[in-house]
Amino acid sequence: MSTLHPHWHALPEPDGVPPSAGVRRTAERVPVRPPGFSRRPAAVAGILVTLGIGYVFFSGMRGLTGQVAADAGASPVRIAITSSGVNPRQATVRPGQSIIWTNTQSLPHILQATDLKDSSGNALYTRAIFPGSEEQFTVSPSQPAGTYSYASITAQDVTGEIVVTGSAAISASTPSAPAVTGGLGGVDDVVIPRGGPSRGGRTAGDTSARDIPDAVAPAADPYSTDPAPSQEALIPRNPYTVDSTRARASSKQEPGAPAPPRPFRQPSTGPELWLVLLMSAAGSALVWRRMMHR
């Protein structure tokens, strides 16, 4: 029996095949999850969608205004409110056409008419037309032909006329006022028309009837020959302005009135606000960086 030294070295066999030191095998790696995709396009798309929704929500709907379709091919009629009145004083429109008033004075005006109506059946009553601004009114498509007067309720010298020409879609006919019959079946001598008297006053046919004030007519007649008051007196003014030296009527506390609220501290933009802003900016930048590197 032969003994081998622990550090023996095997020689090649007679057939020339060297001894094998073993086959090295490497473990095959199985991917646990598929390779991830970049989230940067999704983040950018989400940010753009959010910004677009915010823009449409806050300012995107301002330019979308509803408007009744005017007469085909008819452009709006423009009327300027100047220091000498409206120009032109008489404008001609068709049913369904728009009118635009532009105020070039230094005082606001509110225009009113009792018979000129829009498509909803509302009579002309504009908002306050401030200096340099415009106001649009669309005549009703069923407005009967005729001449309609309007005036400013803030200045009696600002008056004008709108002449509606052409046939309306729906003709509005006013039935004649029937006479009031007496209790015995005869006709009385006094004929009382429906509604109030005309703006001009009594006529030859209703001299015996009582004058009934018209609730729709304005308080002052715009066609009166009386001198109009100053326009400055018609606009309310605030006497307690920033540079005013006028003192208030009384500064004492009224009996039974609640005490005015007293703030705990004065509003300020000190280090607390700047600290919150910086922390918010840093947090937003960190979140953005993590989203971009994924």
PDB file of C-alpha atoms in Angstrom:
ATOM      1  CA  MET A   1       0.000   0.000   0.000  1.00  0.00           C
ATOM      2  CA  SER A   2       1.456   3.288  -1.113  1.00  0.00           C
ATOM      3  CA  THR A   3       1.100   6.452   0.870  1.00  0.00           C
ATOM      4  CA  LEU A   4       0.697   9.874  -0.716  1.00  0.00           C
ATOM      5  CA  HIS A   5       1.949  13.065   0.625  1.00  0.00           C
ATOM      6  CA  PRO A   6      -0.814  15.619   1.378  1.00  0.00           C
ATOM      7  CA  HIS A   7       0.712  17.979  -1.162  1.00  0.00           C
ATOM      8  CA  TRP A   8       0.836  15.423  -3.890  1.00  0.00           C
ATOM      9  CA  HIS A   9       0.590  16.360  -7.507  1.00  0.00           C
ATOM     10  CA  ALA A  10      -1.124  13.976  -9.860  1.00  0.00           C
ATOM     11  CA  LEU A  11       0.649  13.212 -13.052  1.00  0.00           C
ATOM     12  CA  PRO A  12      -1.143  12.743 -16.337  1.00  0.00           C
ATOM     13  CA  GLU A  13      -2.589   9.343 -16.863  1.00  0.00           C
ATOM     14  CA  PRO A  14      -1.159   7.096 -19.502  1.00  0.00           C
ATOM     15  CA  ASP A  15      -4.018   7.984 -21.822  1.00  0.00           C
ATOM     16  CA  GLY A  16      -3.034  11.683 -21.683  1.00  0.00           C
ATOM     17  CA  VAL A  17      -6.177  12.998 -19.914  1.00  0.00           C
ATOM     18  CA  PRO A  18      -5.248  15.432 -17.141  1.00  0.00           C
ATOM     19  CA  PRO A  19      -7.127  15.223 -13.879  1.00  0.00           C
ATOM     20  CA  SER A  20     -10.137  17.538 -13.599  1.00  0.00           C
ATOM     21  CA  ALA A  21     -10.167  20.170 -10.918  1.00  0.00           C
ATOM     22  CA  GLY A  22     -13.981  20.514 -11.059  1.00  0.00           C
ATOM     23  CA  VAL A  23     -16.362  22.560 -13.185  1.00  0.00           C
ATOM     24  CA  ARG A  24     -17.143  26.045 -11.992  1.00  0.00           C
ATOM     25  CA  ARG A  25     -20.825  26.815 -12.154  1.00  0.00           C
ATOM     26  CA  THR A  26     -22.371  30.274 -11.766  1.00  0.00           C
ATOM     27  CA  ALA A  27     -25.873  30.769 -10.390  1.00  0.00           C
ATOM     28  CA  GLU A  28     -28.372  32.094 -12.906  1.00  0.00           C
ATOM     29  CA  ARG A  29     -30.019  35.288 -11.777  1.00  0.00           C
ATOM     30  CA  VAL A  30     -33.758  35.488 -12.222  1.00  0.00           C
ATOM     31  CA  PRO A  31     -35.141  39.063 -12.431  1.00  0.00           C
ATOM     32  CA  VAL A  32     -37.600  39.669  -9.636  1.00  0.00           C
ATOM     33  CA  ARG A  33     -39.435  42.494 -11.469  1.00  0.00           C
ATOM     34  CA  PRO A  34     -39.336  43.811 -15.013  1.00  0.00           C
ATOM     35  CA  PRO A  35     -37.170  46.808 -15.687  1.00  0.00           C
ATOM     36  CA  GLY A  36     -38.934  50.020 -14.673  1.00  0.00           C
ATOM     37  CA  PHE A  37     -39.810  52.786 -17.049  1.00  0.00           C
ATOM     38  CA  SER A  38     -38.923  56.429 -16.588  1.00  0.00           C
ATOM     39  CA  ARG A  39     -41.561  58.452 -14.774  1.00  0.00           C
ATOM     40  CA  ARG A  40     -40.358  61.779 -16.080  1.00  0.00           C
ATOM     41  CA  PRO A  41     -42.811  61.993 -19.029  1.00  0.00           C
ATOM     42  CA  ALA A  42     -45.735  61.161 -16.741  1.00  0.00           C
ATOM     43  CA  ALA A  43     -44.664  63.807 -14.223  1.00  0.00           C
ATOM     44  CA  VAL A  44     -44.264  66.452 -16.910  1.00  0.00           C
ATOM     45  CA  ALA A  45     -47.655  65.572 -18.418  1.00  0.00           C
ATOM     46  CA  GLY A  46     -49.336  65.771 -15.007  1.00  0.00           C
ATOM     47  CA  ILE A  47     -47.812  69.167 -14.300  1.00  0.00           C
ATOM     48  CA  LEU A  48     -48.914  70.525 -17.685  1.00  0.00           C
ATOM     49  CA  VAL A  49     -52.464  69.207 -17.216  1.00  0.00           C
ATOM     50  CA  THR A  50     -52.672  70.798 -13.750  1.00  0.00           C
ATOM     51  CA  LEU A  51     -51.444  74.146 -15.036  1.00  0.00           C
ATOM     52  CA  GLY A  52     -53.891  74.027 -17.947  1.00  0.00           C
ATOM     53  CA  ILE A  53     -56.856  73.255 -15.689  1.00  0.00           C
ATOM     54  CA  GLY A  54     -55.870  76.085 -13.343  1.00  0.00           C
ATOM     55  CA  TYR A  55     -55.554  78.564 -16.206  1.00  0.00           C
ATOM     56  CA  VAL A  56     -58.940  77.620 -17.656  1.00  0.00           C
ATOM     57  CA  PHE A  57     -60.589  77.715 -14.236  1.00  0.00           C
ATOM     58  CA  PHE A  58     -59.294  81.158 -13.232  1.00  0.00           C
ATOM     59  CA  SER A  59     -59.006  83.117 -16.467  1.00  0.00           C
ATOM     60  CA  GLY A  60     -59.903  80.910 -19.405  1.00  0.00           C
ATOM     61  CA  MET A  61     -63.660  81.580 -19.244  1.00  0.00           C
ATOM     62  CA  ARG A  62     -63.492  85.360 -19.195  1.00  0.00           C
ATOM     63  CA  GLY A  63     -63.502  85.695 -22.960  1.00  0.00           C
ATOM     64  CA  LEU A  64     -66.499  83.382 -23.425  1.00  0.00           C
ATOM     65  CA  THR A  65     -69.606  85.567 -23.392  1.00  0.00           C
ATOM     66  CA  GLY A  66     -73.084  84.605 -24.438  1.00  0.00           C
ATOM     67  CA  GLN A  67     -74.676  86.814 -27.071  1.00  0.00           C
ATOM     68  CA  VAL A  68     -77.894  86.756 -29.035  1.00  0.00           C
ATOM     69  CA  ALA A  69     -77.299  86.360 -32.751  1.00  0.00           C
ATOM     70  CA  ALA A  70     -77.816  89.706 -34.438  1.00  0.00           C
ATOM     71  CA  ASP A  71     -79.107  90.387 -37.913  1.00  0.00           C
ATOM     72  CA  ALA A  72     -77.030  88.559 -40.531  1.00  0.00           C
ATOM     73  CA  GLY A  73     -74.219  90.779 -41.764  1.00  0.00           C
ATOM     74  CA  ALA A  74     -75.156  93.695 -39.450  1.00  0.00           C
ATOM     75  CA  SER A  75     -72.326  95.208 -37.434  1.00  0.00           C
ATOM     76  CA  PRO A  76     -72.977  96.826 -34.031  1.00  0.00           C
ATOM     77  CA  VAL A  77     -74.001 100.478 -33.988  1.00  0.00           C
ATOM     78  CA  ARG A  78     -71.596 102.603 -31.921  1.00  0.00           C
ATOM     79  CA  ILE A  79     -72.733 105.660 -29.977  1.00  0.00           C
ATOM     80  CA  ALA A  80     -70.318 107.948 -28.114  1.00  0.00           C
ATOM     81  CA  ILE A  81     -71.274 109.762 -24.899  1.00  0.00           C
ATOM     82  CA  THR A  82     -69.467 113.102 -25.148  1.00  0.00           C
ATOM     83  CA  SER A  83     -69.512 116.325 -23.154  1.00  0.00           C
ATOM     84  CA  SER A  84     -72.185 117.707 -25.507  1.00  0.00           C
ATOM     85  CA  GLY A  85     -74.425 114.617 -25.309  1.00  0.00           C
ATOM     86  CA  VAL A  86     -74.651 111.408 -27.308  1.00  0.00           C
ATOM     87  CA  ASN A  87     -73.231 111.237 -30.832  1.00  0.00           C
ATOM     88  CA  PRO A  88     -75.174 110.441 -32.927  1.00  0.00           C
ATOM     89  CA  ARG A  89     -78.287 111.506 -31.070  1.00  0.00           C
ATOM     90  CA  GLN A  90     -80.491 109.356 -33.333  1.00  0.00           C
ATOM     91  CA  ALA A  91     -79.264 105.901 -34.357  1.00  0.00           C
ATOM     92  CA  THR A  92     -80.993 103.462 -36.708  1.00  0.00           C
ATOM     93  CA  VAL A  93     -80.888  99.716 -35.992  1.00  0.00           C
ATOM     94  CA  ARG A  94     -82.703  96.575 -37.058  1.00  0.00           C
ATOM     95  CA  PRO A  95     -84.339  93.990 -34.774  1.00  0.00           C
ATOM     96  CA  GLY A  96     -81.620  91.747 -33.355  1.00  0.00           C
ATOM     97  CA  GLN A  97     -78.805  94.269 -33.939  1.00  0.00           C
ATOM     98  CA  SER A  98     -76.441  95.369 -31.164  1.00  0.00           C
ATOM     99  CA  ILE A  99     -75.731  98.872 -29.850  1.00  0.00           C
ATOM    100  CA  ILE A 100     -72.471  99.835 -28.130  1.00  0.00           C
ATOM    101  CA  TRP A 101     -72.212 103.000 -26.023  1.00  0.00           C
ATOM    102  CA  THR A 102     -68.732 104.385 -25.286  1.00  0.00           C
ATOM    103  CA  ASN A 103     -68.362 106.893 -22.448  1.00  0.00           C
ATOM    104  CA  THR A 104     -65.810 109.623 -23.178  1.00  0.00           C
ATOM    105  CA  GLN A 105     -66.915 111.866 -20.317  1.00  0.00           C
ATOM    106  CA  SER A 106     -65.401 112.014 -16.859  1.00  0.00           C
ATOM    107  CA  LEU A 107     -68.611 110.861 -15.138  1.00  0.00           C
ATOM    108  CA  PRO A 108     -70.343 107.468 -15.186  1.00  0.00           C
ATOM    109  CA  HIS A 109     -73.743 107.079 -16.847  1.00  0.00           C
ATOM    110  CA  ILE A 110     -76.625 104.613 -16.539  1.00  0.00           C
ATOM    111  CA  LEU A 111     -78.879 104.542 -19.616  1.00  0.00           C
ATOM    112  CA  GLN A 112     -82.560 103.677 -19.305  1.00  0.00           C
ATOM    113  CA  ALA A 113     -85.506 103.215 -21.682  1.00  0.00           C
ATOM    114  CA  THR A 114     -89.004 101.929 -21.010  1.00  0.00           C
ATOM    115  CA  ASP A 115     -89.988 100.459 -24.394  1.00  0.00           C
ATOM    116  CA  LEU A 116     -86.697  99.302 -25.948  1.00  0.00           C
ATOM    117  CA  LYS A 117     -86.242  95.655 -24.902  1.00  0.00           C
ATOM    118  CA  ASP A 118     -83.811  92.807 -25.432  1.00  0.00           C
ATOM    119  CA  SER A 119     -84.481  89.184 -26.365  1.00  0.00           C
ATOM    120  CA  SER A 120     -85.361  88.329 -22.742  1.00  0.00           C
ATOM    121  CA  GLY A 121     -88.063  91.001 -22.605  1.00  0.00           C
ATOM    122  CA  ASN A 122     -86.105  93.283 -20.266  1.00  0.00           C
ATOM    123  CA  ALA A 123     -86.163  97.011 -20.932  1.00  0.00           C
ATOM    124  CA  LEU A 124     -82.932  98.907 -21.511  1.00  0.00           C
ATOM    125  CA  TYR A 125     -81.209  99.535 -18.177  1.00  0.00           C
ATOM    126  CA  THR A 126     -77.444  99.431 -18.465  1.00  0.00           C
ATOM    127  CA  ARG A 127     -74.834  99.056 -15.813  1.00  0.00           C
ATOM    128  CA  ALA A 128     -72.752 102.061 -14.797  1.00  0.00           C
ATOM    129  CA  ILE A 129     -70.734 103.024 -17.872  1.00  0.00           C
ATOM    130  CA  PHE A 130     -67.576 104.448 -16.339  1.00  0.00           C
ATOM    131  CA  PRO A 131     -65.264 106.828 -18.224  1.00  0.00           C
ATOM    132  CA  GLY A 132     -63.427 105.012 -20.995  1.00  0.00           C
ATOM    133  CA  SER A 133     -65.597 101.876 -20.799  1.00  0.00           C
ATOM    134  CA  GLU A 134     -68.253 100.437 -23.114  1.00  0.00           C
ATOM    135  CA  GLU A 135     -71.673  98.845 -22.696  1.00  0.00           C
ATOM    136  CA  GLN A 136     -73.446  96.643 -25.261  1.00  0.00           C
ATOM    137  CA  PHE A 137     -77.186  96.105 -25.694  1.00  0.00           C
ATOM    138  CA  THR A 138     -78.838  93.807 -28.254  1.00  0.00           C
ATOM    139  CA  VAL A 139     -82.278  94.799 -29.504  1.00  0.00           C
ATOM    140  CA  SER A 140     -84.889  92.059 -29.361  1.00  0.00           C
ATOM    141  CA  PRO A 141     -85.535  90.286 -32.695  1.00  0.00           C
ATOM    142  CA  SER A 142     -89.277  90.846 -32.055  1.00  0.00           C
ATOM    143  CA  GLN A 143     -88.923  94.581 -31.354  1.00  0.00           C
ATOM    144  CA  PRO A 144     -91.602  96.514 -33.312  1.00  0.00           C
ATOM    145  CA  ALA A 145     -90.485  99.245 -35.674  1.00  0.00           C
ATOM    146  CA  GLY A 146     -90.560 102.741 -34.249  1.00  0.00           C
ATOM    147  CA  THR A 147     -88.600 105.443 -32.447  1.00  0.00           C
ATOM    148  CA  TYR A 148     -87.583 104.787 -28.838  1.00  0.00           C
ATOM    149  CA  SER A 149     -86.109 107.393 -26.506  1.00  0.00           C
ATOM    150  CA  TYR A 150     -83.523 106.724 -23.806  1.00  0.00           C
ATOM    151  CA  ALA A 151     -81.808 108.919 -21.241  1.00  0.00           C
ATOM    152  CA  SER A 152     -79.140 108.792 -18.568  1.00  0.00           C
ATOM    153  CA  ILE A 153     -80.410 108.710 -14.994  1.00  0.00           C
ATOM    154  CA  THR A 154     -77.228 110.402 -13.779  1.00  0.00           C
ATOM    155  CA  ALA A 155     -77.281 113.299 -16.268  1.00  0.00           C
ATOM    156  CA  GLN A 156     -80.518 114.722 -17.649  1.00  0.00           C
ATOM    157  CA  ASP A 157     -78.803 116.323 -20.645  1.00  0.00           C
ATOM    158  CA  VAL A 158     -77.646 112.938 -21.999  1.00  0.00           C
ATOM    159  CA  THR A 159     -80.573 111.737 -24.120  1.00  0.00           C
ATOM    160  CA  GLY A 160     -80.938 110.009 -27.463  1.00  0.00           C
ATOM    161  CA  GLU A 161     -83.238 108.067 -29.763  1.00  0.00           C
ATOM    162  CA  ILE A 162     -83.088 104.587 -31.279  1.00  0.00           C
ATOM    163  CA  VAL A 163     -84.998 104.109 -34.528  1.00  0.00           C
ATOM    164  CA  VAL A 164     -85.887 100.453 -35.162  1.00  0.00           C
ATOM    165  CA  THR A 165     -86.540  99.737 -38.831  1.00  0.00           C
ATOM    166  CA  GLY A 166     -87.668  96.580 -40.592  1.00  0.00           C
ATOM    167  CA  SER A 167     -90.314  94.035 -39.688  1.00  0.00           C
ATOM    168  CA  ALA A 168     -90.075  92.218 -36.389  1.00  0.00           C
ATOM    169  CA  ALA A 169     -90.280  88.458 -36.101  1.00  0.00           C
ATOM    170  CA  ILE A 170     -93.335  88.700 -33.856  1.00  0.00           C
ATOM    171  CA  SER A 171     -95.560  91.742 -34.189  1.00  0.00           C
ATOM    172  CA  ALA A 172     -96.753  93.052 -30.846  1.00  0.00           C
ATOM    173  CA  SER A 173    -100.224  94.517 -31.135  1.00  0.00           C
ATOM    174  CA  THR A 174    -101.814  96.557 -28.365  1.00  0.00           C
ATOM    175  CA  PRO A 175    -105.582  96.093 -28.001  1.00  0.00           C
ATOM    176  CA  SER A 176    -107.642  99.224 -27.842  1.00  0.00           C
ATOM    177  CA  ALA A 177    -108.860 100.283 -24.422  1.00  0.00           C
ATOM    178  CA  PRO A 178    -112.581  99.566 -24.059  1.00  0.00           C
ATOM    179  CA  ALA A 179    -114.842 102.166 -22.595  1.00  0.00           C
ATOM    180  CA  VAL A 180    -116.129 101.753 -19.038  1.00  0.00           C
ATOM    181  CA  THR A 181    -119.866 101.110 -19.027  1.00  0.00           C
ATOM    182  CA  GLY A 182    -122.169 102.324 -16.332  1.00  0.00           C
ATOM    183  CA  GLY A 183    -124.306 100.272 -14.029  1.00  0.00           C
ATOM    184  CA  LEU A 184    -127.440 100.792 -16.172  1.00  0.00           C
ATOM    185  CA  GLY A 185    -125.837  99.516 -19.345  1.00  0.00           C
ATOM    186  CA  GLY A 186    -125.084 102.921 -20.858  1.00  0.00           C
ATOM    187  CA  VAL A 187    -121.717 104.404 -21.637  1.00  0.00           C
ATOM    188  CA  ASP A 188    -120.369 106.981 -19.205  1.00  0.00           C
ATOM    189  CA  ASP A 189    -119.172 110.334 -20.417  1.00  0.00           C
ATOM    190  CA  VAL A 190    -115.708 109.757 -18.933  1.00  0.00           C
ATOM    191  CA  VAL A 191    -113.393 107.324 -20.751  1.00  0.00           C
ATOM    192  CA  ILE A 192    -110.562 106.083 -18.534  1.00  0.00           C
ATOM    193  CA  PRO A 193    -107.728 104.570 -20.619  1.00  0.00           C
ATOM    194  CA  ARG A 194    -105.735 101.620 -19.347  1.00  0.00           C
ATOM    195  CA  GLY A 195    -102.441 102.440 -17.673  1.00  0.00           C
ATOM    196  CA  GLY A 196    -101.216 105.838 -16.653  1.00  0.00           C
ATOM    197  CA  PRO A 197    -101.391 109.041 -18.680  1.00  0.00           C
ATOM    198  CA  SER A 198     -98.797 109.887 -21.290  1.00  0.00           C
ATOM    199  CA  ARG A 199     -95.569 111.532 -20.310  1.00  0.00           C
ATOM    200  CA  GLY A 200     -96.664 114.790 -21.899  1.00  0.00           C
ATOM    201  CA  GLY A 201     -99.597 115.224 -19.464  1.00  0.00           C
ATOM    202  CA  ARG A 202    -103.334 115.471 -20.119  1.00  0.00           C
ATOM    203  CA  THR A 203    -104.846 115.387 -23.574  1.00  0.00           C
ATOM    204  CA  ALA A 204    -108.053 116.819 -24.933  1.00  0.00           C
ATOM    205  CA  GLY A 205    -109.928 113.533 -24.476  1.00  0.00           C
ATOM    206  CA  ASP A 206    -109.089 112.874 -20.798  1.00  0.00           C
ATOM    207  CA  THR A 207    -109.498 116.315 -19.237  1.00  0.00           C
ATOM    208  CA  SER A 208    -112.006 114.959 -16.750  1.00  0.00           C
ATOM    209  CA  ALA A 209    -109.933 111.935 -15.699  1.00  0.00           C
ATOM    210  CA  ARG A 210    -107.618 111.967 -12.707  1.00  0.00           C
ATOM    211  CA  ASP A 211    -103.912 112.019 -13.355  1.00  0.00           C
ATOM    212  CA  ILE A 212    -102.376 108.703 -12.350  1.00  0.00           C
ATOM    213  CA  PRO A 213     -98.565 108.835 -11.985  1.00  0.00           C
ATOM    214  CA  ASP A 214     -96.702 106.381 -14.160  1.00  0.00           C
ATOM    215  CA  ALA A 215     -94.641 104.059 -11.964  1.00  0.00           C
ATOM    216  CA  VAL A 216     -92.381 103.048 -14.861  1.00  0.00           C
ATOM    217  CA  ALA A 217     -91.484 106.569 -15.989  1.00  0.00           C
ATOM    218  CA  PRO A 218     -88.357 108.155 -14.469  1.00  0.00           C
ATOM    219  CA  ALA A 219     -88.729 110.697 -11.708  1.00  0.00           C
ATOM    220  CA  ALA A 220     -87.534 113.581 -13.895  1.00  0.00           C
ATOM    221  CA  ASP A 221     -88.600 114.319 -17.455  1.00  0.00           C
ATOM    222  CA  PRO A 222     -85.477 114.264 -19.675  1.00  0.00           C
ATOM    223  CA  TYR A 223     -87.208 116.599 -22.151  1.00  0.00           C
ATOM    224  CA  SER A 224     -88.002 119.259 -19.596  1.00  0.00           C
ATOM    225  CA  THR A 225     -86.919 122.822 -20.346  1.00  0.00           C
ATOM    226  CA  ASP A 226     -85.944 123.452 -16.728  1.00  0.00           C
ATOM    227  CA  PRO A 227     -82.214 123.925 -16.150  1.00  0.00           C
ATOM    228  CA  ALA A 228     -80.595 120.649 -15.222  1.00  0.00           C
ATOM    229  CA  PRO A 229     -78.679 120.477 -11.934  1.00  0.00           C
ATOM    230  CA  SER A 230     -74.955 120.105 -11.914  1.00  0.00           C
ATOM    231  CA  GLN A 231     -73.719 116.614 -12.731  1.00  0.00           C
ATOM    232  CA  GLU A 232     -71.275 116.765  -9.850  1.00  0.00           C
ATOM    233  CA  ALA A 233     -74.196 116.998  -7.416  1.00  0.00           C
ATOM    234  CA  LEU A 234     -75.782 113.805  -8.782  1.00  0.00           C
ATOM    235  CA  ILE A 235     -72.781 111.571  -8.027  1.00  0.00           C
ATOM    236  CA  PRO A 236     -72.435 110.570  -4.354  1.00  0.00           C
ATOM    237  CA  ARG A 237     -69.090 111.420  -2.865  1.00  0.00           C
ATOM    238  CA  ASN A 238     -67.290 109.996   0.146  1.00  0.00           C
ATOM    239  CA  PRO A 239     -66.396 112.859   2.501  1.00  0.00           C
ATOM    240  CA  TYR A 240     -63.996 110.720   4.529  1.00  0.00           C
ATOM    241  CA  THR A 241     -61.205 110.201   2.010  1.00  0.00           C
ATOM    242  CA  VAL A 242     -57.546 109.585   2.773  1.00  0.00           C
ATOM    243  CA  ASP A 243     -56.492 113.230   2.498  1.00  0.00           C
ATOM    244  CA  SER A 244     -59.687 114.635   3.968  1.00  0.00           C
ATOM    245  CA  THR A 245     -59.469 116.836   7.076  1.00  0.00           C
ATOM    246  CA  ARG A 246     -63.146 116.479   7.899  1.00  0.00           C
ATOM    247  CA  ALA A 247     -63.716 114.966  11.324  1.00  0.00           C
ATOM    248  CA  ARG A 248     -66.388 112.411  11.979  1.00  0.00           C
ATOM    249  CA  ALA A 249     -69.601 113.420  13.695  1.00  0.00           C
ATOM    250  CA  SER A 250     -68.861 111.442  16.837  1.00  0.00           C
ATOM    251  CA  SER A 251     -66.132 109.098  17.940  1.00  0.00           C
ATOM    252  CA  LYS A 252     -67.737 107.855  21.152  1.00  0.00           C
ATOM    253  CA  GLN A 253     -69.179 104.392  21.556  1.00  0.00           C
ATOM    254  CA  GLU A 254     -72.941 104.167  21.081  1.00  0.00           C
ATOM    255  CA  PRO A 255     -74.827 102.637  24.017  1.00  0.00           C
ATOM    256  CA  GLY A 256     -75.607  98.980  23.429  1.00  0.00           C
ATOM    257  CA  ALA A 257     -73.274  98.650  20.447  1.00  0.00           C
ATOM    258  CA  PRO A 258     -70.747  95.791  20.537  1.00  0.00           C
ATOM    259  CA  ALA A 259     -67.148  96.656  21.176  1.00  0.00           C
ATOM    260  CA  PRO A 260     -64.967  96.802  18.080  1.00  0.00           C
ATOM    261  CA  PRO A 261     -62.667  93.799  17.635  1.00  0.00           C
ATOM    262  CA  ARG A 262     -59.087  94.229  18.753  1.00  0.00           C
ATOM    263  CA  PRO A 263     -56.391  92.182  17.034  1.00  0.00           C
ATOM    264  CA  PHE A 264     -53.939  90.281  19.190  1.00  0.00           C
ATOM    265  CA  ARG A 265     -51.026  91.419  17.085  1.00  0.00           C
ATOM    266  CA  GLN A 266     -50.376  93.609  14.107  1.00  0.00           C
ATOM    267  CA  PRO A 267     -50.111  91.894  10.736  1.00  0.00           C
ATOM    268  CA  SER A 268     -46.518  91.594   9.663  1.00  0.00           C
ATOM    269  CA  THR A 269     -44.315  89.783   7.190  1.00  0.00           C
ATOM    270  CA  GLY A 270     -41.556  88.835   9.570  1.00  0.00           C
ATOM    271  CA  PRO A 271     -39.185  85.860   9.682  1.00  0.00           C
ATOM    272  CA  GLU A 272     -42.033  83.383  10.220  1.00  0.00           C
ATOM    273  CA  LEU A 273     -43.466  83.998   6.785  1.00  0.00           C
ATOM    274  CA  TRP A 274     -40.065  83.851   5.085  1.00  0.00           C
ATOM    275  CA  LEU A 275     -39.226  80.626   6.943  1.00  0.00           C
ATOM    276  CA  VAL A 276     -42.445  78.975   5.772  1.00  0.00           C
ATOM    277  CA  LEU A 277     -41.814  80.093   2.191  1.00  0.00           C
ATOM    278  CA  LEU A 278     -38.246  78.782   2.185  1.00  0.00           C
ATOM    279  CA  MET A 279     -39.276  75.441   3.689  1.00  0.00           C
ATOM    280  CA  SER A 280     -42.062  75.079   1.124  1.00  0.00           C
ATOM    281  CA  ALA A 281     -39.672  75.844  -1.727  1.00  0.00           C
ATOM    282  CA  ALA A 282     -37.087  73.366  -0.409  1.00  0.00           C
ATOM    283  CA  GLY A 283     -39.684  70.620  -0.006  1.00  0.00           C
ATOM    284  CA  SER A 284     -41.021  71.209  -3.509  1.00  0.00           C
ATOM    285  CA  ALA A 285     -37.512  71.094  -4.971  1.00  0.00           C
ATOM    286  CA  LEU A 286     -36.733  67.845  -3.132  1.00  0.00           C
ATOM    287  CA  VAL A 287     -39.908  66.152  -4.345  1.00  0.00           C
ATOM    288  CA  TRP A 288     -39.272  67.364  -7.888  1.00  0.00           C
ATOM    289  CA  ARG A 289     -35.696  66.034  -7.829  1.00  0.00           C
ATOM    290  CA  ARG A 290     -36.797  62.608  -6.615  1.00  0.00           C
ATOM    291  CA  MET A 291     -39.431  62.385  -9.308  1.00  0.00           C
ATOM    292  CA  MET A 292     -36.929  63.306 -12.008  1.00  0.00           C
ATOM    293  CA  HIS A 293     -34.343  60.704 -10.899  1.00  0.00           C
ATOM    294  CA  ARG A 294     -36.741  57.759 -10.844  1.00  0.00           C
TER     295      ARG A 294
END
